XYZ file of C-alpha atoms in Angstrom:
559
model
C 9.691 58.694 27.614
C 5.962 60.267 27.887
C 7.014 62.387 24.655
C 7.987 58.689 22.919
C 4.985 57.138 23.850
C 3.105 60.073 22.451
C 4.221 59.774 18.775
C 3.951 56.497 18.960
C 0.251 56.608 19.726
C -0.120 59.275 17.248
C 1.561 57.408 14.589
C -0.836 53.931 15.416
C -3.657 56.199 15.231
C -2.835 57.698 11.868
C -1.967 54.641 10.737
C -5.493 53.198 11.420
C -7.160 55.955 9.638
C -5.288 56.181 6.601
C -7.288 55.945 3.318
C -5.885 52.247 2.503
C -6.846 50.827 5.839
C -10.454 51.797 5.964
C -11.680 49.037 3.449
C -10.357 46.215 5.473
C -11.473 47.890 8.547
C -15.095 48.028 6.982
C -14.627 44.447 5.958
C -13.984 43.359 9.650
C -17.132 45.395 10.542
C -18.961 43.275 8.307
C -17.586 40.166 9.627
C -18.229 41.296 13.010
C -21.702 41.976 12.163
C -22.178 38.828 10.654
C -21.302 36.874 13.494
C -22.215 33.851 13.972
C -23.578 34.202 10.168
C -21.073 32.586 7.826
C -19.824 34.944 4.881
C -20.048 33.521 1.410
C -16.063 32.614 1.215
C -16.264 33.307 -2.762
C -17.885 36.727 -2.665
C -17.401 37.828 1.089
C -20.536 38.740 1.281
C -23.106 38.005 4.141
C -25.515 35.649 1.806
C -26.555 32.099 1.835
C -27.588 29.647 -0.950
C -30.564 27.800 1.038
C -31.212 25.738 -2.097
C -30.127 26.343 -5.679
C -32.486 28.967 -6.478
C -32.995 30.426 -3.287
C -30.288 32.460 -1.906
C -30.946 34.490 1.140
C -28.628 37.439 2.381
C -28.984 40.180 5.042
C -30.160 43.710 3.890
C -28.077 45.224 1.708
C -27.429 48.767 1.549
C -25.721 52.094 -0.157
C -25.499 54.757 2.281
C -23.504 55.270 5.025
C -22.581 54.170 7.529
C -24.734 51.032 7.060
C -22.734 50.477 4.310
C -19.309 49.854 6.339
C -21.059 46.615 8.608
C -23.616 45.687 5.934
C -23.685 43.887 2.086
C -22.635 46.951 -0.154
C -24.926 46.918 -2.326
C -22.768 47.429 -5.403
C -21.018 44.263 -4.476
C -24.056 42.180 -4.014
C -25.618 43.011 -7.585
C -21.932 42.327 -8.869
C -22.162 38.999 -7.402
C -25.839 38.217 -8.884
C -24.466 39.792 -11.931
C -21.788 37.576 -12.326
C -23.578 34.346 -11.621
C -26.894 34.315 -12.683
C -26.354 37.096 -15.292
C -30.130 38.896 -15.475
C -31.756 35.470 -14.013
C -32.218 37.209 -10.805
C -34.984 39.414 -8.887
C -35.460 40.268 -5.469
C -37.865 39.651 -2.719
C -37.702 41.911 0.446
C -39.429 41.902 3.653
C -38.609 45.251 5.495
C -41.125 47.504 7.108
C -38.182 49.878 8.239
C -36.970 50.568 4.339
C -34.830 48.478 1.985
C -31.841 51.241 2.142
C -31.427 51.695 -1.485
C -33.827 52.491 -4.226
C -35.335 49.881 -6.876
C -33.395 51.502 -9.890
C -30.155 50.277 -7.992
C -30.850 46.454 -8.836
C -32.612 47.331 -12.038
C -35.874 47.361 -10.407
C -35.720 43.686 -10.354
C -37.420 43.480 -6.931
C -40.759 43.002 -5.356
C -41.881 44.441 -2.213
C -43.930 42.548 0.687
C -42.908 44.156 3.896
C -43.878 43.985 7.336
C -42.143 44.615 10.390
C -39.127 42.836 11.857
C -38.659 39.979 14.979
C -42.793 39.620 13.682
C -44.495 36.830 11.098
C -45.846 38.017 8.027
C -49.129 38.967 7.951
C -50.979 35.365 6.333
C -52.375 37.281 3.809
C -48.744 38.053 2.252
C -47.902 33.889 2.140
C -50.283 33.392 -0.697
C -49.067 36.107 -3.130
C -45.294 35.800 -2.308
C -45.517 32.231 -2.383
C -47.589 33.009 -5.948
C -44.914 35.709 -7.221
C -41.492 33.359 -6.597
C -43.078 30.480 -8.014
C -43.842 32.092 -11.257
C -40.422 33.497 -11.572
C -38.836 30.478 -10.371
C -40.220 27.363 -12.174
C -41.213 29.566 -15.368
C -40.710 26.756 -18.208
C -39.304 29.612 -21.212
C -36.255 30.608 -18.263
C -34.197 28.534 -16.768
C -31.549 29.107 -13.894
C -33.391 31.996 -12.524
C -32.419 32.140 -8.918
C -34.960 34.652 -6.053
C -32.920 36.728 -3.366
C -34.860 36.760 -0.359
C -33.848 39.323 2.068
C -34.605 41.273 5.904
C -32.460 43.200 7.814
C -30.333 40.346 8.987
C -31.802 37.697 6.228
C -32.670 35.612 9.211
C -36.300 35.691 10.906
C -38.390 37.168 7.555
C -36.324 35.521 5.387
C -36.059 31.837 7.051
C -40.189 32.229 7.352
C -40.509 32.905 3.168
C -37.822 30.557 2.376
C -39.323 27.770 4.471
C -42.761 28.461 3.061
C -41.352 28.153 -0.391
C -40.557 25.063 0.053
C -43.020 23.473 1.684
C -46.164 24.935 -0.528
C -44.028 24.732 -3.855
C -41.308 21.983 -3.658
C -43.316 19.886 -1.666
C -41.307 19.563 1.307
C -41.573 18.727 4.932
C -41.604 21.430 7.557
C -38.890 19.726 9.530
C -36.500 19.548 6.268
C -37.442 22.842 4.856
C -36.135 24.307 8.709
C -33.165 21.936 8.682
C -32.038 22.949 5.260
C -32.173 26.453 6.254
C -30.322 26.080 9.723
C -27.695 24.667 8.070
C -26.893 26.628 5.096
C -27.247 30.109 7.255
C -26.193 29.696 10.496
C -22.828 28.335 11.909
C -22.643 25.425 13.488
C -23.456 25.361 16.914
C -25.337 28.608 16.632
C -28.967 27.764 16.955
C -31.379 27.757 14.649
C -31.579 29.719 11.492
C -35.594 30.688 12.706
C -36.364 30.819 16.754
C -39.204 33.443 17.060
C -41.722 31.656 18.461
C -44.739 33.009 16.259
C -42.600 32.514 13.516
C -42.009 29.438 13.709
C -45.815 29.234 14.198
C -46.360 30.429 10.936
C -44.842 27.784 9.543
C -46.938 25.610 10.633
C -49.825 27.327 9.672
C -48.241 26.871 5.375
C -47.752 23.346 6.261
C -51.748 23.159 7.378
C -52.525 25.728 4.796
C -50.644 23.269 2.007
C -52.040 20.593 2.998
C -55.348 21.570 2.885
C -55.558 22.958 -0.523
C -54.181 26.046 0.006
C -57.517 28.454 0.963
C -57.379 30.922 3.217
C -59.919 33.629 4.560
C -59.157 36.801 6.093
C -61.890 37.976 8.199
C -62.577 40.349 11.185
C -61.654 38.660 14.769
C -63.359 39.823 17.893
C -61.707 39.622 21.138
C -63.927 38.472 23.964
C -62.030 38.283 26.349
C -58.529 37.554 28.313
C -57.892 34.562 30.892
C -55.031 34.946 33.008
C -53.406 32.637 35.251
C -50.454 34.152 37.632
C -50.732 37.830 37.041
C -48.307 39.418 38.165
C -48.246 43.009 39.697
C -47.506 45.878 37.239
C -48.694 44.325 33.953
C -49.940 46.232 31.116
C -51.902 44.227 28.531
C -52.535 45.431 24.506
C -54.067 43.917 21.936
C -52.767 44.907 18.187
C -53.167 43.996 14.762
C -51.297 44.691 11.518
C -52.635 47.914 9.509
C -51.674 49.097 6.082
C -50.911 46.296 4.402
C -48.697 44.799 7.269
C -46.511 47.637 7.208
C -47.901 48.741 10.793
C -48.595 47.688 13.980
C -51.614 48.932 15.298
C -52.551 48.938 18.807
C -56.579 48.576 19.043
C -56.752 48.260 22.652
C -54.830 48.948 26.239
C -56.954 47.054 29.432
C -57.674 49.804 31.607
C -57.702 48.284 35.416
C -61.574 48.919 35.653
C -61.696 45.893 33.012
C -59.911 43.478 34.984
C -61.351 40.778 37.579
C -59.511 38.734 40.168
C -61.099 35.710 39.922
C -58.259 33.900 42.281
C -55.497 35.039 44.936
C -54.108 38.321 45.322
C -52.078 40.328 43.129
C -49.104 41.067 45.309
C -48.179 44.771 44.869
C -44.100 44.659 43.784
C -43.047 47.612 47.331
C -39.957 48.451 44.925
C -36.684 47.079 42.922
C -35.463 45.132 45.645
C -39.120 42.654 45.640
C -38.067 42.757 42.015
C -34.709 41.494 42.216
C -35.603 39.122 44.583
C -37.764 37.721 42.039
C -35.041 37.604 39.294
C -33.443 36.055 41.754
C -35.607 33.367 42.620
C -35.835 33.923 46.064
C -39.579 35.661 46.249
C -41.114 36.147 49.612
C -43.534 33.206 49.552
C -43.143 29.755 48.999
C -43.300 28.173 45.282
C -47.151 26.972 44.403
C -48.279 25.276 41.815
C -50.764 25.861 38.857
C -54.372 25.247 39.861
C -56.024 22.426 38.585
C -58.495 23.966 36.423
C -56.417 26.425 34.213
C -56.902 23.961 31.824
C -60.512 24.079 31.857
C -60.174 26.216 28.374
C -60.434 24.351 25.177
C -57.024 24.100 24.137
C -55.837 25.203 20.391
C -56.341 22.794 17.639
C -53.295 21.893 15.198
C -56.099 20.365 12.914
C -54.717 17.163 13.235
C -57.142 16.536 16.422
C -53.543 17.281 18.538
C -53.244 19.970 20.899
C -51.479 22.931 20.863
C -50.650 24.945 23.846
C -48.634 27.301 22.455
C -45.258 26.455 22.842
C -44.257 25.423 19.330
C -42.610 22.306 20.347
C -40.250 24.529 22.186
C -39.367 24.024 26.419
C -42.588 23.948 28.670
C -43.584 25.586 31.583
C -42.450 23.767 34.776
C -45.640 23.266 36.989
C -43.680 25.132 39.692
C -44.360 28.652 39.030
C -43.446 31.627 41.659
C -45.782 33.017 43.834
C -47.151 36.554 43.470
C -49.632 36.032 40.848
C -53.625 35.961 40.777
C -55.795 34.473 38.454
C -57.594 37.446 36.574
C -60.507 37.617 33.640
C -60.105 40.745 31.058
C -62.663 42.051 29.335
C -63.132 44.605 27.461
C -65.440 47.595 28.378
C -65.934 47.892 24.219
C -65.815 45.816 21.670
C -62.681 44.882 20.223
C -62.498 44.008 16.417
C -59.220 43.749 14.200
C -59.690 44.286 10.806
C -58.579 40.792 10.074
C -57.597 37.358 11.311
C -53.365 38.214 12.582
C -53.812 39.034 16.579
C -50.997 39.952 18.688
C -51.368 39.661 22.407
C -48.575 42.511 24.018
C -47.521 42.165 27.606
C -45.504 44.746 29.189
C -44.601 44.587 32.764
C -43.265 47.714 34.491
C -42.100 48.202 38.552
C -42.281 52.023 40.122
C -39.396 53.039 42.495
C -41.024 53.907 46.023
C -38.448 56.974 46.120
C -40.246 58.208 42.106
C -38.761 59.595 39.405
C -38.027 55.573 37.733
C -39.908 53.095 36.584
C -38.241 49.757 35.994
C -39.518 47.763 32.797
C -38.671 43.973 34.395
C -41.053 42.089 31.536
C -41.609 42.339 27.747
C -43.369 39.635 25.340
C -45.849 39.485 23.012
C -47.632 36.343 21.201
C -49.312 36.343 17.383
C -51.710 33.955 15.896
C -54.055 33.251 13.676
C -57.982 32.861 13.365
C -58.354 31.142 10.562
C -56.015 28.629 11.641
C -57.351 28.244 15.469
C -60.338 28.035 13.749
C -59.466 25.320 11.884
C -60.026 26.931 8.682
C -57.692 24.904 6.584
C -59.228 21.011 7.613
C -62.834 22.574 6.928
C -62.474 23.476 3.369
C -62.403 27.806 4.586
C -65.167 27.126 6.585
C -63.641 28.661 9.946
C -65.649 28.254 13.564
C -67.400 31.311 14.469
C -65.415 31.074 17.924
C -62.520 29.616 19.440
C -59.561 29.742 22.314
C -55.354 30.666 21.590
C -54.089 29.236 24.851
C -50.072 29.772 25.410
C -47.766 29.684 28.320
C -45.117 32.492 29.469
C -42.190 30.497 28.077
C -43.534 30.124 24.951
C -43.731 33.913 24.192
C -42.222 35.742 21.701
C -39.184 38.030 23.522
C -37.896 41.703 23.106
C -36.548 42.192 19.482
C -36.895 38.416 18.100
C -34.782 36.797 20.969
C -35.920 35.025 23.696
C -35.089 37.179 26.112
C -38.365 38.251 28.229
C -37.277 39.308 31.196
C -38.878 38.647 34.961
C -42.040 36.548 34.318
C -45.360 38.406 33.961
C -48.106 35.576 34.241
C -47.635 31.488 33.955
C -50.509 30.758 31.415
C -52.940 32.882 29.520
C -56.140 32.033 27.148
C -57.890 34.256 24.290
C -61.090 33.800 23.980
C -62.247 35.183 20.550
C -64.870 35.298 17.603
C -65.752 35.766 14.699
C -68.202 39.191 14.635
C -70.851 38.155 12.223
C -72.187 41.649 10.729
C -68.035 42.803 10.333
C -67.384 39.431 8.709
C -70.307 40.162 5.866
C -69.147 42.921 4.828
C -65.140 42.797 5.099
C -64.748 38.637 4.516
C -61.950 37.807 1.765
C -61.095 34.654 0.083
C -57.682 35.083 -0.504
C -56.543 32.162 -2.909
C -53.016 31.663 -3.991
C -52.790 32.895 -8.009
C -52.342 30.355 -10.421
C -49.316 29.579 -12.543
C -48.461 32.233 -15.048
C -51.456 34.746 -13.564
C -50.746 38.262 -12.103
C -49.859 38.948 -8.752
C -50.287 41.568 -7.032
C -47.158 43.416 -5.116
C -47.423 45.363 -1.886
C -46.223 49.292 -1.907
C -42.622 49.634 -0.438
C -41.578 51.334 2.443
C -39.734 54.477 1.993
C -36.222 53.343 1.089
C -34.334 56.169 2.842
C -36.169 55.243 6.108
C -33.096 54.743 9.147
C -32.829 51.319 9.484
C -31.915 51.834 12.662
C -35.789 52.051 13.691
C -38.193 49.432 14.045
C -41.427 48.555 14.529
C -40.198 48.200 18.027
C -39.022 51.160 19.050
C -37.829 51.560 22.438
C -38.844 48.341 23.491
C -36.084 47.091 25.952
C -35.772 45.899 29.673
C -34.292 48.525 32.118
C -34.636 51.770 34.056
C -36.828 54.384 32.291
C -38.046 57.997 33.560
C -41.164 58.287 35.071
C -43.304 60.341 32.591
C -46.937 61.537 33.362
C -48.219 60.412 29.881
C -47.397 57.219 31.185
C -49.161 56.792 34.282
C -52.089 55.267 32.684
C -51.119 54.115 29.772
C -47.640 52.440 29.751
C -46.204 49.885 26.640
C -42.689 48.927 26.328
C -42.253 50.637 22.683
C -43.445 53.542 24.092
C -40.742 56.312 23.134
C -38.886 58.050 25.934
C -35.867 57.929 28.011
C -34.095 55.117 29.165
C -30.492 54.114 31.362
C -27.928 52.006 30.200
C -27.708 50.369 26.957
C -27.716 52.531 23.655
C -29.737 54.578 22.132
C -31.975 53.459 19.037
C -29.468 54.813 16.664
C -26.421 54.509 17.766
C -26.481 50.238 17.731
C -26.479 47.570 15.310
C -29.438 45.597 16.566
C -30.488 41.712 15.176
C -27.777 41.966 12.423
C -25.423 39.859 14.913
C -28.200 37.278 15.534
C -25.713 33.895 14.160
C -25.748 33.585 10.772
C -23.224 32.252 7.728
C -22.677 32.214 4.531
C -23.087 29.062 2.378
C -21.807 28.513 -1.262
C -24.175 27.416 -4.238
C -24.614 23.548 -3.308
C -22.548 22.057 -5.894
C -20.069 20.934 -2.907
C -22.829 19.229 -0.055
C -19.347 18.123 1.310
C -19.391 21.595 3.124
C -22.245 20.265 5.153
C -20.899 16.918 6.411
C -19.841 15.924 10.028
C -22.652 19.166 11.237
C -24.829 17.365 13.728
C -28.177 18.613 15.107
C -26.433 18.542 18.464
C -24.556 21.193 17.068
C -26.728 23.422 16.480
C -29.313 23.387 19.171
C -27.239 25.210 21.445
C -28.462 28.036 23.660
C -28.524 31.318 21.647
C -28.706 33.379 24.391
C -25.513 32.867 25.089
C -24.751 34.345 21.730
C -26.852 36.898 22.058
C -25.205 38.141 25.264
C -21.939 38.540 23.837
C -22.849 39.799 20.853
C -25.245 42.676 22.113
C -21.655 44.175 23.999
C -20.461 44.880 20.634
C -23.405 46.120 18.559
C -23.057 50.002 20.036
C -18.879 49.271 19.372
C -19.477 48.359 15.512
C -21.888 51.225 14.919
C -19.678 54.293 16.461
C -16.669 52.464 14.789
C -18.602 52.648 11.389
C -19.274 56.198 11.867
C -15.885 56.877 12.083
C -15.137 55.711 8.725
C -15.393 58.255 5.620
C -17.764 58.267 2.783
C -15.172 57.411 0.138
C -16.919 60.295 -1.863
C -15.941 62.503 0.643
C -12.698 61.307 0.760
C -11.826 61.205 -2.416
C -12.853 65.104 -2.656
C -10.912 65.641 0.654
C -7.614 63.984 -1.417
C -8.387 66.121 -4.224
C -8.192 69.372 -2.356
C -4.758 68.272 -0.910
């Protein structure tokens, strides 16, 4: 009996791995992968015509084993070829490396990277914005079509495609986000872009349009950091994009000698239990609520005289917020300045065991924006105030890895209080206007193609148990690299590409759209992401497993 069910195991197990089953079990990788993504039914391929000329599609690539859960890239340029014959070019938008060279697609592509879950650097909008219009609406070709791709040809793509259409077809922010929910994700799904400072960024080409489209990068100062229900075990960074977006820099960690507690007590966390109490809800003291003047700040301006607190017309902050927190004042013991006018705020919120040898990571977020824009910049012809505040709640934050996850909260509200430093701001000040019709444009250097896409600009960054490391002690960021429990390692998952897209076919049939409501799609996304994440380590190692048909095909000739 044992013996029977051996060789029957044995023969389901060869029969798996056989050379004729591996293509359909890479083409259920890719579906997997896809998720909630629909594939393009004609070409099977994870793309999406957002308009006519404007399709957008997750990375594609050549090597393996990204090849077995991604676009091949043979068959996407087969597809283009076949379509649009040679009335196609690419746009990409990854820091971490296309995954094939230029000479692949003919070296019809043009490179503006920067790194993913992020917003472009504003400096970007203007020449990509420049470069797909002249290709596009170019009167001596017509039916040219632009392939916009990320790694998932989600966040970085729904941001260009979006801005495309608002600061060159002339349409509204709401529609241009509509349109693009609905022809990439499936219904019910979400929305095709939810990073918070993403979304944010759209706003900013809507102003930007608007306006007359001038924009001026400039050195920021930070002045300092207002705090409101700081909790124990925070770490606080600013950073600012480097190298022409590529990077992530981080200018500045607060060291504790640069913090004041201007209200309450920050209750020390005694250990992991006080923590998961608080995940809980059930902390020791009874809920309080926010003081009355933590709005004292001048809010951000939208430039429409509204005001902005940050939360992208996403879910507020209840006024209940849990106890444990005091209201704290950073500032710097130098001067901060970022080399231009994109500011990310990084919180990072870690727990020591009493027993050492762990430290527990409970909190990760971060928040970008813009001087220019707080500055109202765009209403004021360039002419930007020499000072302003970027005031933003915890639920409003930007998550780990472009969801909204965030873990245990860190603080209830914070405020930025910047400038503009005026002897930086002679000498480094740029009026970057978009180019005109027909005029060069210049193209950013690519990242290194063979880079692992497995690595981001975020690194480790993740909730959980980590080793306690002495580098650490003073210092301590969520991407910094070392050892973690649970979850898998940076290589051996598929992160963001199962983030709920789909495929849609060129729009000559708007009957595929009918009956999808908005209902539909504003569902919660976490819920998607939770089920998804279980089987991102499971696609990977199963992709791993399956041969480089060169290989095999050498292995079959030696038989």
């Amino acid at each position: 009996m044992a013996t029977a069910e051996a060789h029957r195991v044995v023969a389901v197990n060869a029969q798996i791995h056989h050379p004729a089953c591996l293509p359909t079990m890479a083409s259920l990788l890719r579906q997997i992968v896809a998720g909630p993504r629909m594939r393009h039914p004609e070409a099977d391929l994870d793309l999406c015509y957002v308009t006519d000329n404007i399709i957008a599609t997750s990375g594609p690539s050549s090597s393996y084993p990204q090849v077995a859960y991604r676009n091949p890239l043979k068959d996407l340029v087969k597809f283009l070829d076949s379509k649009h014959g040679s009335n196609w070019a690419i746009w990409e938008f990854r820091a971490e490396g296309t995954g094939y060279p230029d000479e692949e697609v003919y070296g019809r592509v043009k490179h503006y990277p920067w790194p993913d879950h992020h917003p472009p650097p504003f400096g970007l909008v203007p020449l990509i914005m420049a470069s797909m219009r002249n290709w596009l609406q170019d009167k001596e070709a017509e039916g040219r079509v632009a392939v916009v791709h990320c790694k998932a040809g989600k966040g970085r793509s729904g941001t260009i495609s979006c801005s495309y259409l608002i600061s060159e077809e002339a349409w509204t922010a709401e529609d241009a986000m509509k349109r693009f929910t609905e022809r990439r994700m499936r219904p019910g799904f979400g929305n095709g872009i939810s990073i918070p400072s993403q979304l944010r960024t759209i706003r900013y080409v809507d102003r930007w349009t608007k306006n007359g489209k001038h924009y001026m990068e400039r050195p920021a100062e930070i002045v300092e950091l207002h705090v409101w229900g700081l909790r124990d075990g925070v770490k606080v960074a600013i950073e600012g994009y480097v190298e022409e977006g590529k990077v992530i820099k981080k200018f500045h960690q607060f060291a504790k000698a640069e913090r004041e507690i201007v209200r309450g007590p920050i209750r020390k966390e005694t250990g992991f239990a006080d923590v998961a109490m608080e995940v809980m809800g059930k902390a020791k003291e009874k809920t309080k609520t926010m003081p009355k003047d933590a709005g004292d700040f001048v809010e951000s301006q939208n430039g429409d005289g509204t005001k902005d607190t940050g939360t992208s017309g996403l879910n507020g902050t209840n006024s209940e917020i849990q106890p444990g927190g005091g209201d704290v004042i950073f500032r710097p013991s130098e001067r901060i300045v970022l080399p231009n006018s994109d500011i990310n705020i990084d919180f990072e919120r870690r727990n020591k065991s009493k027993y050492g040898g762990f430290t527990m990571v409970t909190s990760v977020a971060h928040v970008w924006f813009n001087t220019f824009f707080e500055g109202n910049g765009p209403e004021q012809s360039g002419k930007v105030d020499d000072s302003g505040v970027f005031e933003i709640e915890w639920d409003a934050m930007d998550g780990i890895k472009g969801s909204s996850r965030k873990g245990t909260r860190a603080f209830d509200r914070m405020a930025v209080v910047w400038k503009t430093p005026a002897e930086e701001a002679r000498r480094a000040s740029v009026m970057v206007e978009e180019p005109g019709e027909g005029e060069p444009v210049r193209e950013m250097s690519s990242a290194d193609w063979r880079t692992s896409d497995d690595l981001s600009q975020d690194f480790e960054k993740k909730l959980g148990l980590r080793a306690d490391m002495a580098a650490s002690a003073s210092v301590s960021r969520a991407n910094s690299p070392g050892p973690s429990t649970g979850g898998s390692n940076a290589g051996d998952d598929v992160p963001d590409e199962i983030e709920g897209v789909k495929q849609h076919v060129p729009p000559t049939d708007e009957n595929l759209l009918s009956g999808v409501t908005g209902d539909q799609r504003d569902t919660d996304v976490e819920k998607v992401e939770e089920a998804t994440s279980k089987e991102d380590g499971e696609v990977s190692a199963t992709a791993k497993k399956l041969k480089n048909p060169t290989t095999r095909s050498q292995d079959e000739g030696h038989q």
